[in-house]
Every structure is written in structure tokens, then in C-alpha cells.
Tab-separated table of C-alpha atoms in Angstrom:
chain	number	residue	atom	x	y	z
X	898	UNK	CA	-8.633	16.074	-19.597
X	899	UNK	CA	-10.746	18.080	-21.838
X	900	UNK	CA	-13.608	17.283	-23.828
X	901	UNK	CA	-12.007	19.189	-26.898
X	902	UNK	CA	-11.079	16.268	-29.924
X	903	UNK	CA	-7.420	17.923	-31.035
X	904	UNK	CA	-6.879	14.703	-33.572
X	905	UNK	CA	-9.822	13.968	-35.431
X	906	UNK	CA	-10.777	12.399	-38.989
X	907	UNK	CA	-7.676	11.326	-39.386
X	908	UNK	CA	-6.839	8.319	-41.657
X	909	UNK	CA	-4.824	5.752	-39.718
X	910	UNK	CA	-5.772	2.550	-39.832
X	911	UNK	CA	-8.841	0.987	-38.003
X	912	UNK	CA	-7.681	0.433	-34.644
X	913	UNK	CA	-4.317	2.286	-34.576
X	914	UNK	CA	-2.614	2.126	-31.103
X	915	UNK	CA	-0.344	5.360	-32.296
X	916	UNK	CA	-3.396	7.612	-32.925
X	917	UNK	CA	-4.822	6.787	-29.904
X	918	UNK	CA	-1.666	7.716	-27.551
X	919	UNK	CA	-1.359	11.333	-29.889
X	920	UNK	CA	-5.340	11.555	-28.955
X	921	UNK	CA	-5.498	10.729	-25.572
X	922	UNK	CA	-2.144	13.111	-24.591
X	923	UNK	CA	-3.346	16.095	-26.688
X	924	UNK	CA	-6.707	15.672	-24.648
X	925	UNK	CA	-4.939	16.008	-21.669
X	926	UNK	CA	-2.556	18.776	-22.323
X	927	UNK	CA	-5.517	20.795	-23.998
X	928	UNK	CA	-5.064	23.111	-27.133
X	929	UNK	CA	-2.391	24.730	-25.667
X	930	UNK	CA	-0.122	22.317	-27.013
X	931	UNK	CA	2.610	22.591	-29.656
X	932	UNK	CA	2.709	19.335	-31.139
X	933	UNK	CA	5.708	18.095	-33.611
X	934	UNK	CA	5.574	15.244	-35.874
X	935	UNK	CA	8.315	13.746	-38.050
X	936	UNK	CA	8.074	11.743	-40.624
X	937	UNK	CA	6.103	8.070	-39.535
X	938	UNK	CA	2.592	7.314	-39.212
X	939	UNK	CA	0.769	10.318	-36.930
X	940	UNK	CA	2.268	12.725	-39.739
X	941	UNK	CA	1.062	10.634	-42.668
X	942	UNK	CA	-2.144	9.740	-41.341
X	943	UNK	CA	-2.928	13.566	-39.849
X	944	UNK	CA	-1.709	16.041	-42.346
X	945	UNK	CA	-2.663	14.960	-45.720
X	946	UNK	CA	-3.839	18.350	-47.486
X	947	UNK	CA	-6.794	19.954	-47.358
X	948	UNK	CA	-7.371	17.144	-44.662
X	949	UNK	CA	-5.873	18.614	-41.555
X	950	UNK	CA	-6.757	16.644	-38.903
X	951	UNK	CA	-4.836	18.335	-35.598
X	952	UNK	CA	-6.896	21.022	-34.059
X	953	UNK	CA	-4.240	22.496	-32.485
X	954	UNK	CA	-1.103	23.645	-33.368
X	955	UNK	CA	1.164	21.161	-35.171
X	956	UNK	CA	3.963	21.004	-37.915
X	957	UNK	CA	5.659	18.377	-39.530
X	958	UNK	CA	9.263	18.001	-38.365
X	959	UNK	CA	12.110	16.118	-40.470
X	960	UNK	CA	12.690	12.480	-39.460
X	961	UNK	CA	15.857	13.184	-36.880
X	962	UNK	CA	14.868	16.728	-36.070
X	963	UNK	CA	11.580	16.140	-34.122
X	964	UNK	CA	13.807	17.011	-30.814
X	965	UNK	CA	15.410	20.038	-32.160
X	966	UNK	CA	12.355	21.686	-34.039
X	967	UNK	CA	10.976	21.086	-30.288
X	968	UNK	CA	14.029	23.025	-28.741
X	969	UNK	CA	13.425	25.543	-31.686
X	970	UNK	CA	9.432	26.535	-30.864
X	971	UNK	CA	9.904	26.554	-27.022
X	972	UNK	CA	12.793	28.754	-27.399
X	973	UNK	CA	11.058	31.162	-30.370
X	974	UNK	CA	7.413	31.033	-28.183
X	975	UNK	CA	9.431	32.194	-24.965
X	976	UNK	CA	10.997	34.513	-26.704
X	977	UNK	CA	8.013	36.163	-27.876
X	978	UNK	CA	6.370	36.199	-24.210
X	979	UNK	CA	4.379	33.826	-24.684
X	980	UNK	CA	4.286	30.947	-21.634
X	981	UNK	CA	0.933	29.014	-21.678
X	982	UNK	CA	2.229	26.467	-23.732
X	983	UNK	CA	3.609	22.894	-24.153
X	984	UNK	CA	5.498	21.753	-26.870
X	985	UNK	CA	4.962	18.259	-27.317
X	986	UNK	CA	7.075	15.797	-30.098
X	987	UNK	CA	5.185	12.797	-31.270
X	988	UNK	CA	7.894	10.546	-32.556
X	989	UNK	CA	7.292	6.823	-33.345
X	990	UNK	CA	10.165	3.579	-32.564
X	991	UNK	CA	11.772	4.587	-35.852
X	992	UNK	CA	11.992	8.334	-34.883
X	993	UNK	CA	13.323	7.937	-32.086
X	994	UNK	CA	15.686	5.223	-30.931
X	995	UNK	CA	16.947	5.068	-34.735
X	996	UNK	CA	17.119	8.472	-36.569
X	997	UNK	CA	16.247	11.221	-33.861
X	998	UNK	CA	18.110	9.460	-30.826
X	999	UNK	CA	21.004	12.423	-31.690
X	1000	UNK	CA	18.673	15.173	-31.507
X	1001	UNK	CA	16.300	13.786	-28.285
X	1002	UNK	CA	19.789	12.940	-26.896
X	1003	UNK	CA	20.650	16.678	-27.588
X	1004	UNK	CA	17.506	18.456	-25.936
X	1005	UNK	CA	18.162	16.417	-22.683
X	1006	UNK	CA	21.574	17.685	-22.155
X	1007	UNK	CA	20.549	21.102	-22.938
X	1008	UNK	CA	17.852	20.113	-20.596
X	1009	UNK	CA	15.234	22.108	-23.163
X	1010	UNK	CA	11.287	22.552	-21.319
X	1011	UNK	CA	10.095	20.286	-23.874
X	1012	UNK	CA	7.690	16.332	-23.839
X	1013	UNK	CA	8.720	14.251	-25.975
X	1014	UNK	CA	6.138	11.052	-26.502
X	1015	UNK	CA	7.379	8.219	-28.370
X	1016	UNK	CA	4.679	5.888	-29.391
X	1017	UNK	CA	6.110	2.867	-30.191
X	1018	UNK	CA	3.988	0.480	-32.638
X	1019	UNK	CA	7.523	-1.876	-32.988
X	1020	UNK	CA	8.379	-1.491	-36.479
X	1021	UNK	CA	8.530	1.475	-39.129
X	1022	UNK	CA	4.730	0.820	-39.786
X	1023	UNK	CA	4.215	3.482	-41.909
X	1024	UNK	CA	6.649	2.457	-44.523
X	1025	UNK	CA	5.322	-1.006	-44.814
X	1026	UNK	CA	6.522	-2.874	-41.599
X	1027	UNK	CA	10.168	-2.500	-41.204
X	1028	UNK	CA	12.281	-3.522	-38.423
X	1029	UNK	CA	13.470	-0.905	-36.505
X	1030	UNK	CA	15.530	-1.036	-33.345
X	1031	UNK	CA	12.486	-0.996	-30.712
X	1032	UNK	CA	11.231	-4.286	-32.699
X	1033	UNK	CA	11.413	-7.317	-30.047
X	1034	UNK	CA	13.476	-10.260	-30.693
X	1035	UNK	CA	11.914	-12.865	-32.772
X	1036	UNK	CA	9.461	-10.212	-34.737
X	1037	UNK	CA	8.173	-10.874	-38.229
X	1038	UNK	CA	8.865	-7.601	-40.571
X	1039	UNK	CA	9.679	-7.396	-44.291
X	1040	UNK	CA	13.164	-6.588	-43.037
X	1041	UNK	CA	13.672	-9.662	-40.982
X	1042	UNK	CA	11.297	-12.375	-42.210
X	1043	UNK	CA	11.209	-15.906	-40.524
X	1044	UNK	CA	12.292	-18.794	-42.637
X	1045	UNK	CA	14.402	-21.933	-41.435
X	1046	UNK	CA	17.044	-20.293	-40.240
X	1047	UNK	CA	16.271	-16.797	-38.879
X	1048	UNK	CA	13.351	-16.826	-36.848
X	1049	UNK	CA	12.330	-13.340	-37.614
X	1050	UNK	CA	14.203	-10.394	-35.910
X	1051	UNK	CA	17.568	-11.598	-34.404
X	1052	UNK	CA	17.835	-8.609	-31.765
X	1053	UNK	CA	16.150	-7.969	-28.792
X	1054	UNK	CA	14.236	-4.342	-28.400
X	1055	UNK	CA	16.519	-1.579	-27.418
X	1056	UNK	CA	15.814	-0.182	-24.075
X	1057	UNK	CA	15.062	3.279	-24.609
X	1058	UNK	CA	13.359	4.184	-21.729
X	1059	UNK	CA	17.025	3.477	-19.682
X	1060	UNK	CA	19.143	5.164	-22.145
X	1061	UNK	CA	16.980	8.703	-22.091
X	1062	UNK	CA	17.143	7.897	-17.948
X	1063	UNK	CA	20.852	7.514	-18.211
X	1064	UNK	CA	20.956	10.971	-19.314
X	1065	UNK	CA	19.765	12.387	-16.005
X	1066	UNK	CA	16.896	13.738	-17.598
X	1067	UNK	CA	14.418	15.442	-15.282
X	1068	UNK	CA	11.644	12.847	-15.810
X	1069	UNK	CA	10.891	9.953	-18.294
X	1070	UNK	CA	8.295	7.178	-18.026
X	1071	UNK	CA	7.031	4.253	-19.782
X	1072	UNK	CA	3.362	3.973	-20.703
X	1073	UNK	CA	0.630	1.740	-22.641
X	1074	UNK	CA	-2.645	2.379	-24.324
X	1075	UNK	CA	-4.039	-0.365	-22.609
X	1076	UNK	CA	-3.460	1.576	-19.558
X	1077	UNK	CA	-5.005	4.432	-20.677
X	1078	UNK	CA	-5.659	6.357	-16.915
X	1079	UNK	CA	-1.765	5.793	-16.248
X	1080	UNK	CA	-0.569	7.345	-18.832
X	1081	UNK	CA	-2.939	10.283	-18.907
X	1082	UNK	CA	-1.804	10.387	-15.050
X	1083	UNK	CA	1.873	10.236	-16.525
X	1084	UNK	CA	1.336	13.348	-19.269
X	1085	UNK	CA	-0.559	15.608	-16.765
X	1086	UNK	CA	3.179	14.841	-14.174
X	1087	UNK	CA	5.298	15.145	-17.236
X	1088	UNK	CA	3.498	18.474	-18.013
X	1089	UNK	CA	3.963	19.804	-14.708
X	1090	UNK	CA	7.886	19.530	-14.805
X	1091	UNK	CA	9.973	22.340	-16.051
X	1092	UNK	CA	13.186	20.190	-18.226
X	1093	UNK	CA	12.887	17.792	-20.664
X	1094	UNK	CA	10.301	15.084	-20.423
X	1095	UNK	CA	10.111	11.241	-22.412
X	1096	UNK	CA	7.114	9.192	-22.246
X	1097	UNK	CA	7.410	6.142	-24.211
X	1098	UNK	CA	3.892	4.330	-24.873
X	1099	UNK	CA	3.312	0.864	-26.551
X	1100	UNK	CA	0.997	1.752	-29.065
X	1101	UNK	CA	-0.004	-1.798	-30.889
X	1102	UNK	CA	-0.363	-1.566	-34.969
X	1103	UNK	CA	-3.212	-4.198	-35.519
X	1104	UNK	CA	-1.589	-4.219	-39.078
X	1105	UNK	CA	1.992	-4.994	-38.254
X	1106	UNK	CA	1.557	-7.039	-35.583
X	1107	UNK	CA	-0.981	-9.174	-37.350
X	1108	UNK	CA	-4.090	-8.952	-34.854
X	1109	UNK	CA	-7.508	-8.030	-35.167
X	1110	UNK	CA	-8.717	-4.324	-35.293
X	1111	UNK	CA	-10.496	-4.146	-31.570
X	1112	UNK	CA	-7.152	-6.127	-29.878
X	1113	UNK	CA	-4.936	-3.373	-29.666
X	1114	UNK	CA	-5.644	-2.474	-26.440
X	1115	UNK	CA	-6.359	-5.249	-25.372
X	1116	UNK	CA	-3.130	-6.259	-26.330
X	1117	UNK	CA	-1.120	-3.684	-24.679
X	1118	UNK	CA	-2.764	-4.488	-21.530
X	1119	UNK	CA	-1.976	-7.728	-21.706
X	1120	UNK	CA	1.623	-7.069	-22.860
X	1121	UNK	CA	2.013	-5.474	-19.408
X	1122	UNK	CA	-0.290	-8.170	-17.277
X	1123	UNK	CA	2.033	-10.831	-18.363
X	1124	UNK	CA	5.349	-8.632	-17.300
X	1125	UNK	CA	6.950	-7.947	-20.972
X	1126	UNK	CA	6.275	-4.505	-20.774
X	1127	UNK	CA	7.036	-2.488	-17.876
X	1128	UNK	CA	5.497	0.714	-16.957
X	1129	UNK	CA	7.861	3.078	-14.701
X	1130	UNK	CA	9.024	6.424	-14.109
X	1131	UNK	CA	12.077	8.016	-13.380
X	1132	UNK	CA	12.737	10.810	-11.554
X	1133	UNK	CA	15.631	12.302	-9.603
X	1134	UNK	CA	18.049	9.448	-10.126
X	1135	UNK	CA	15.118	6.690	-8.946
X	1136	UNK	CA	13.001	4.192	-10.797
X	1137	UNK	CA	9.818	3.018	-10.036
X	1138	UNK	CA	7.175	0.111	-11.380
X	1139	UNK	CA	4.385	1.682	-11.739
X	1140	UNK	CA	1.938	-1.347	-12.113
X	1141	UNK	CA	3.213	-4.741	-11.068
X	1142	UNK	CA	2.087	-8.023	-12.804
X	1143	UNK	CA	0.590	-10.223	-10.194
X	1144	UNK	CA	2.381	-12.864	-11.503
X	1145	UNK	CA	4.652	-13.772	-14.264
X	1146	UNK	CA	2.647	-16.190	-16.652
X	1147	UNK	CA	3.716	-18.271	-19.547
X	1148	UNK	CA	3.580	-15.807	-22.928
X	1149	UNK	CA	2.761	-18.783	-25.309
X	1150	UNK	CA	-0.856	-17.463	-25.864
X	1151	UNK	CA	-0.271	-14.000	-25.512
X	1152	UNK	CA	2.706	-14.489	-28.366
X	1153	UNK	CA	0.942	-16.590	-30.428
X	1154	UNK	CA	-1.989	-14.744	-30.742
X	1155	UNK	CA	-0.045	-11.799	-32.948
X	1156	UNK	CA	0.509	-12.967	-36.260
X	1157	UNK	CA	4.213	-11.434	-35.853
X	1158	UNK	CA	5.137	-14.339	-33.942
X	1159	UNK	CA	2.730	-16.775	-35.043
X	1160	UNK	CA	6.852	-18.772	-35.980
X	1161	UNK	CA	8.256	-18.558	-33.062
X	1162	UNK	CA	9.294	-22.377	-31.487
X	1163	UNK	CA	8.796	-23.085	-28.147
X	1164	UNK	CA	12.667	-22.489	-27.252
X	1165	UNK	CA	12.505	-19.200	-28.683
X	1166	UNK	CA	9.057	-18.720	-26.282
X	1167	UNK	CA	11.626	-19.886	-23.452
X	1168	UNK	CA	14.071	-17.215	-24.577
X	1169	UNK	CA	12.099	-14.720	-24.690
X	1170	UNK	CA	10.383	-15.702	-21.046
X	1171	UNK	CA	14.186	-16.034	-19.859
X	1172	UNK	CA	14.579	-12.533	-20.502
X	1173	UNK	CA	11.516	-11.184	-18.762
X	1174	UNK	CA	12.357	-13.337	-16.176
X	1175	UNK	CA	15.950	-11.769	-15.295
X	1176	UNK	CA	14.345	-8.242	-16.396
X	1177	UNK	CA	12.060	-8.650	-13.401
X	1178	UNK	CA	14.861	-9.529	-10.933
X	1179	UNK	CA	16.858	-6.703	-11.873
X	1180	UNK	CA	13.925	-4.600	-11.128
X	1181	UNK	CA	12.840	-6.069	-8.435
X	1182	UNK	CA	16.612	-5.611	-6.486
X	1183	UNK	CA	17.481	-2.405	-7.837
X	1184	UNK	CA	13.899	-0.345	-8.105
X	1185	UNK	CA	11.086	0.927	-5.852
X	1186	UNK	CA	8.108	-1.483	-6.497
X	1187	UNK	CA	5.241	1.352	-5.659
X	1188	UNK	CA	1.895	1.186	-6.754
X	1189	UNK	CA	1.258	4.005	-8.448
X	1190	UNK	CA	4.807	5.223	-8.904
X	1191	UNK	CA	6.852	8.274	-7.980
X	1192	UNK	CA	5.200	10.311	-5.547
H	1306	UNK	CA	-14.612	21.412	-29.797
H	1307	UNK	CA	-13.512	19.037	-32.660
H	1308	UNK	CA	-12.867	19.687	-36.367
H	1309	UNK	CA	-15.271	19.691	-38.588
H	1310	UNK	CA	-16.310	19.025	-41.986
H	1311	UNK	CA	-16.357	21.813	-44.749
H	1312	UNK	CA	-17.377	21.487	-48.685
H	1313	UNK	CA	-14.384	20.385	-50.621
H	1314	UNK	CA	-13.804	23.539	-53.240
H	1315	UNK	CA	-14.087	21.921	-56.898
H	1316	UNK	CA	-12.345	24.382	-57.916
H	1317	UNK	CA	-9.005	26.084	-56.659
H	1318	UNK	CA	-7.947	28.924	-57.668
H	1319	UNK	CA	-4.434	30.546	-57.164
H	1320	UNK	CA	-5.394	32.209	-54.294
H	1321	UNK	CA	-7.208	28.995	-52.526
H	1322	UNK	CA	-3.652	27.262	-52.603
H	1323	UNK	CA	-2.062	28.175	-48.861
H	1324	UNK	CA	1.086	30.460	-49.659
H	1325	UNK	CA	2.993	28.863	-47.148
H	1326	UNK	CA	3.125	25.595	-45.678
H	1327	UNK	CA	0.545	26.562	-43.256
H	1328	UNK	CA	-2.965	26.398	-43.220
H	1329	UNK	CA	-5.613	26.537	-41.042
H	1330	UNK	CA	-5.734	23.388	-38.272
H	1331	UNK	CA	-8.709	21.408	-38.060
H	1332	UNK	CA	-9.931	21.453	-41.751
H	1333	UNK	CA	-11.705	18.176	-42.759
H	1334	UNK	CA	-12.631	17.636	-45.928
H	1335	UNK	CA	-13.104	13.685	-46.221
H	1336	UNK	CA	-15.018	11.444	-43.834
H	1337	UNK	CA	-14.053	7.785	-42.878
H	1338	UNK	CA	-17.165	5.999	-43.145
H	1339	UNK	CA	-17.101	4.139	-46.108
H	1340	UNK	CA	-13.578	2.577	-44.384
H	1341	UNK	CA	-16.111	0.298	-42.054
H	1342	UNK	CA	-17.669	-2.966	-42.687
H	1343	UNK	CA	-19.223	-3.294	-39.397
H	1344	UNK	CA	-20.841	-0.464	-37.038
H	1345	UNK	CA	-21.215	-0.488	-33.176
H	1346	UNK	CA	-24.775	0.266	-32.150
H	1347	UNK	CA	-25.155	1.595	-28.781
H	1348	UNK	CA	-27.866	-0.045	-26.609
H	1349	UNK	CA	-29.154	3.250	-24.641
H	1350	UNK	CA	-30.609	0.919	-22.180
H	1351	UNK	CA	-27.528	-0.918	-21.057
H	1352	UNK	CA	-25.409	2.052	-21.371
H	1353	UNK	CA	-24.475	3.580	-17.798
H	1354	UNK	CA	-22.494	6.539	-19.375
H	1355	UNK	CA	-19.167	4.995	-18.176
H	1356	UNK	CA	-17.656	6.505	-20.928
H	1357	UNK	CA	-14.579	3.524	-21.502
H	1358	UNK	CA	-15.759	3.457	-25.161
H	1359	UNK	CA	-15.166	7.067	-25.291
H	1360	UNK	CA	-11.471	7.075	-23.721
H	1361	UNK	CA	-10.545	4.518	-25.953
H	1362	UNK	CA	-11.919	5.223	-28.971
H	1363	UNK	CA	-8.481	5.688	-31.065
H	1364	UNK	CA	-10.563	7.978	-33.727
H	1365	UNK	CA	-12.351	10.204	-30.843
H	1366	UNK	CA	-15.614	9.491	-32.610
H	1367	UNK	CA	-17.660	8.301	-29.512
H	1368	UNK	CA	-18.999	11.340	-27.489
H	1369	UNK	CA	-21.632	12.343	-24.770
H	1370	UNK	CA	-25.199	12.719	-25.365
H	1371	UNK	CA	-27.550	12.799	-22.142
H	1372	UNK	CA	-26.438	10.314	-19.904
H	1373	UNK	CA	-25.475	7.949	-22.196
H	1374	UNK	CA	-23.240	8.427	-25.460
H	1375	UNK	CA	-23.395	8.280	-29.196
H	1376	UNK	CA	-21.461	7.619	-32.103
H	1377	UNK	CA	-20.090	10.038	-35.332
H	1378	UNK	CA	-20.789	7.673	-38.208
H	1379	UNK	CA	-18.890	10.207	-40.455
H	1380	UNK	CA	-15.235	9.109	-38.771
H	1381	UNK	CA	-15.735	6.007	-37.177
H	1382	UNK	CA	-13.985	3.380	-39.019
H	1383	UNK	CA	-15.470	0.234	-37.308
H	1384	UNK	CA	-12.472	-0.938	-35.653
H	1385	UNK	CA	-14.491	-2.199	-32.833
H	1386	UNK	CA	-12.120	-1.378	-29.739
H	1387	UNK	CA	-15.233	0.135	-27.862
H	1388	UNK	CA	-17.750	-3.341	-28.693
H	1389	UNK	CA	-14.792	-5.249	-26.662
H	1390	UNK	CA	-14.282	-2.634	-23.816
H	1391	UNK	CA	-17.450	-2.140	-22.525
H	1392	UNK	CA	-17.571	-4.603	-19.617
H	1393	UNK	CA	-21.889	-4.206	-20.596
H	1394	UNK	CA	-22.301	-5.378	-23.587
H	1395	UNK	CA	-23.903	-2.445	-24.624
H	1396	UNK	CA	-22.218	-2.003	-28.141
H	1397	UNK	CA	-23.098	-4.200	-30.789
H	1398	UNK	CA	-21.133	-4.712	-33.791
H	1399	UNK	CA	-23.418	-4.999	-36.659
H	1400	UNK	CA	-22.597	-5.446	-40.383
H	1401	UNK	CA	-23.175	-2.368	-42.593
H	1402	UNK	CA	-26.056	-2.713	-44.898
H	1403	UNK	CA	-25.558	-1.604	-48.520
């Protein structure tokens, strides 16, 4: 990691989980990196003229093409000779498992040298707090508000992390800011591999998710602690846990303390536990439990 | 190495405007204080130069200075991440003045 601030001044909001992922990976790849951003909150919040906040190279992408404008500058810089670079996407929920799945899909079968991080904050934030597809079940957005009958978002979160693995692609891994040395560990491996690359980081939105400024990553650490989000890798066909939760606790206070679910019943607390629960002994039959992942 | 903070031109001519949609990375012309209702002070004496506060900072604003570290008032935003992740208690939220 270098000393070097590559994101700076910017003007997301206090306490931003997303910033802090596009921070904390540009840090580690150094300013050597290529970085993309479509449309969503680390392009809103970082280019907003004269205030140009990257200190590296970076360009805004279109919404779906933040995989293909990748494809495009590794191929253009390669031709040109040059190889002492990364190019690195930074794509939120929205940007990728909704509008640039085709395009990320795309670069992994062409099996393009490219990272793509997805910092997931759970809703299209930017916008005003819509649902996307990576919002968890039971989620308060302006999309799928809770009222009597619909207790906020109807769908559970789309598992992302499987369907880029189900590719084949050379390495993917899931990540949270509240685990910061794991997933700088995580960009540093990703950078090393020649292929495509995922990383998919929970990146709280104090605003969305209703919580105080200094809880994101607190938060996010918890989120893992209590087993509902799980960092892995893959890598040549395997998966691995990367950190284990001791133990599986009850989620009523860490769901209740995000004004998101701040609805929720205590069967749809059960639910949501349920599913953990039968996550966990999927994982726990079909993937290598090492601490400290892939080696 | 971080951006830094130039004079905002009053006045732009045609040839100030960028005749592409490129321009030069790193420009700042705005800071982020006035965004902050509170301020972390860092106590110098219970600071071990862990540097937590730094790795977390979402904003980047916390860097070294000697053995312990110090704060860029003109981007930090007050959030407060770094008061509740040093395991010292050596960052104290206080409310801005004025």
C-alpha cells in the first residue's frame, strides 16, 4: 500500500462505505491504475468539474459499459507497449448485477486482464435510494417501501459473487470495508493474476441504510461477525471462507439497528436467519473453511 | 502525494474551458469543511501511531506526522469513523465552534 491519496476531496457523503473501498484499492494498486467509473455514486461524487478528485487516471464509463470500456483501455494500453498498468472498474450494486452484468459477463468469457470491484452500498444510492437487485430481502427503498402488506423489498439479494464464479473466471472474491486488511490482501492477489478479476465489497451507505455517519464500518464488520455476509474467494474451480463467524448469532439487533429495517417483524427476522442458516450449511459441505483463504 | 487545492479562476476564458473531456487529475478547487458539525481532535498523548484512523478514514484526510498523526481540516467532513475505531480513545469528537 502506498502512502499516495489517489481519491481525495471528493464529495460523498460523510461516512460513505463506497469511497472508502475506491480509496483503500487505489492505495493499494498505486497510481498505476486505470480506474473506470460508470454512472452511480464514485462518478458523481469524484468528477464534478473543475473538482477532480482521482489522482490517477480515471474516466467516466456509461452505466452498462464499465466492463467493456475496461476491455477497451487494457487492449489500447497494450497495444501501445505500455504494461505497468491495471485497469480497474469501480461499479456499484446497480452497475453491476443490473445494467453492466452483460458487459462484466462479456470480459470474463473473453477472459480480458482486467479488476473489476463492485462496491455494493445495496440500493442505487446515488439516485435517491432505489432498489436494485443486490438489495436484501425485506429492505426499505423508495422503490419498495414497507406498509401493511409489503414489508419492504420482496426479493432476496442476488448472489453475484456465484454467478461471476460460475463463469470460470480466473479469480473473484467477496470483501467488506469493515475488513479492511482482507480486502487490501484480496486486491494486491487479484492484481497479481493475469484474466479477469471480481471483487465484490459491502460498502454500507450511512444514508440509505439509515445509520449514523461513524457505523459504516462498523456495520460491515458486523454484517460479516454475525454470518450474513460471507467473505470468500474463488479460484481454480474452489471456494473458500475466508473469515468464519465464530458463531451464528441472532440478527435482531444488528437488523434493527439500520433504519432500513427498522419494519421488519420478528418472522421476517426468522426468515431472514433461516436463510443464513441453510447458506452456512451449504458452505460448510461444499467449501474449504480456511482461515485466510486460497493459498 | 495527494491532490491539492488551487485558486478557483473567476474568470474563464475560452481557452480555460478543457477542449476535450479531459483535464488534468487531481484538481481541487472546493474544500469539505464547512460539511462538518463536529471535528475529531487527536490526543497526541494517547496516540501510539497505530494508524486504524488513517486506513479507515473513507475521505483519506488523516495522515502521518511524527509518530503520531494529524488531521486535514480542509476535507474532513466529520463523519467520525476514526473517533469509534481507535480502540484508545484518542480522538475526540468535538462540536465546531462558529
Amino acid at each position: 500500500m502506498v502512502e499516495d491519496e489517489f481519491f481525495y476531496g471528493h464529495k460523498a457523503c460523510a461516512g460513505c462505505g463506497g469511497s472508502l473501498a475506491v480509496r483503500i484499492a487505489l492505495k493499494v494498486l498505486g497510481k498505476r491504475a486505470v480506474a473506470v467509473l460508470p454512472a452511480g455514486c464514485m462518478s458523481a461524487v469524484g468528477f464534478n468539474f473543475p473538482q477532480l478528485c482521482f489522482a490517477n487516471n480515471a474516466i467516466i464509463s456509461t452505466f452498462a459499459g464499465t466492463a467493456s470500456m475496461l476491455t477497451g483501455i487494457e487492449a489500447g494500453l497494450r497495444a501501445k507497449g505500455i504494461t505497468d498498468f491495471v485497469a480497474v472498474g469501480f461499479a456499484g450494486d446497480g452497475g453491476t448485477a443490473d445494467i453492466g452484468i452483460q458487459a462484466l459477463s462479456g470480459a470474463i468469457d473473453r477472459d480480458d486482464d482486467i479488476l473489476y470491484i463492485c462496491y455494493d452500498n445495496e440500493a442505487y444510492m446515488n439516485t435517491g435510494i432505489q432498489k436494485s437487485s443486490l438489495t436484501p430481502f425485506g429492505a426499505k427503498t423508495t422503490t419498495t417501501p414497507a406498509g401493511k402488506n409489503a414489508h419492504g423489498n420482496l426479493r432476496p439479494k442476488k448472489n453475484m459473487f456465484e454467478i461471476v464464479a460460475a463463469h470460470g473466471i480466473k479469480y473473484a472474491a467477496t470483501a467488506s470495508i469493515g475488513y479492511l486488511p482482507d480486502y487490501m490482501k484480496k486486491v494486491q492477489r487479484a492484481s497479481e493474476i493475469k484474466g479477469t478479476k471480481y471483487i465484490h465489497v459491502i460498502a454500507p451507505c450511512p444514508t440509505g441504510w439509515g445509520i449514523a455517519s461513524d457505523e459504516s464500518v462498523e456495520i460491515a464488520k458486523e454484517a460479516v461477525d454475525c454470518g450474513l455476509w460471507v467473505l470468500a474467494e474463488y479460484k481454480n474451480g474452489n471456494y473458500s471462507v475466508s473469515i468464519k463467524p465464530k458463531n451464528l448469532p441472532g440478527l435482531q439487533t444488528h437488523i434493527k439497528r439500520q433504519g432500513r429495517f427498522k419494519h421488519l417483524t420478528d418472522d421476517d427476522i426468522a426468515y431472514v436467519e433461516s436463510q443464513r442458516d441453510s447458506k452456512w450449511n451449504f458452505i460448510n459441505q461444499h467449501w474449504t473453511v480456511t482461515q485466510g483463504g486460497i493459498k | 502525494m495527494k491532490p491539492h487545492l488551487r485558486n478557483l479562476k473567476t474568470k474563464w476564458t475560452l481557452q480555460d474551458y478543457p477542449d476535450s473531456t479531459a483535464y488534468e487529475a487531481g484538481y481541487l478547487t472546493s474544500k469539505n469543511a464547512g460539511w462538518r458539525s463536529v471535528r475529531p481532535v487527536i490526543d497526541a498523548e494517547k496516540c501510539t501511531g497505530c494508524l486504524q484512523c488513517y486506513l479507515h478514514c473513507p475521505d483519506g484526510v488523516i495522515f502521518k506526522s511524527g509518530k503520531v498523526v494529524a488531521i486535514d481540516y480542509d476535507f474532513c467532513k466529520g463523519c467520525g469513523i476514526c473517533g469509534r475505531i481507535c480502540r484508545l480513545k484518542a480522538i475526540k469528537m468535538e462540536v465546531e465552534s462558529k
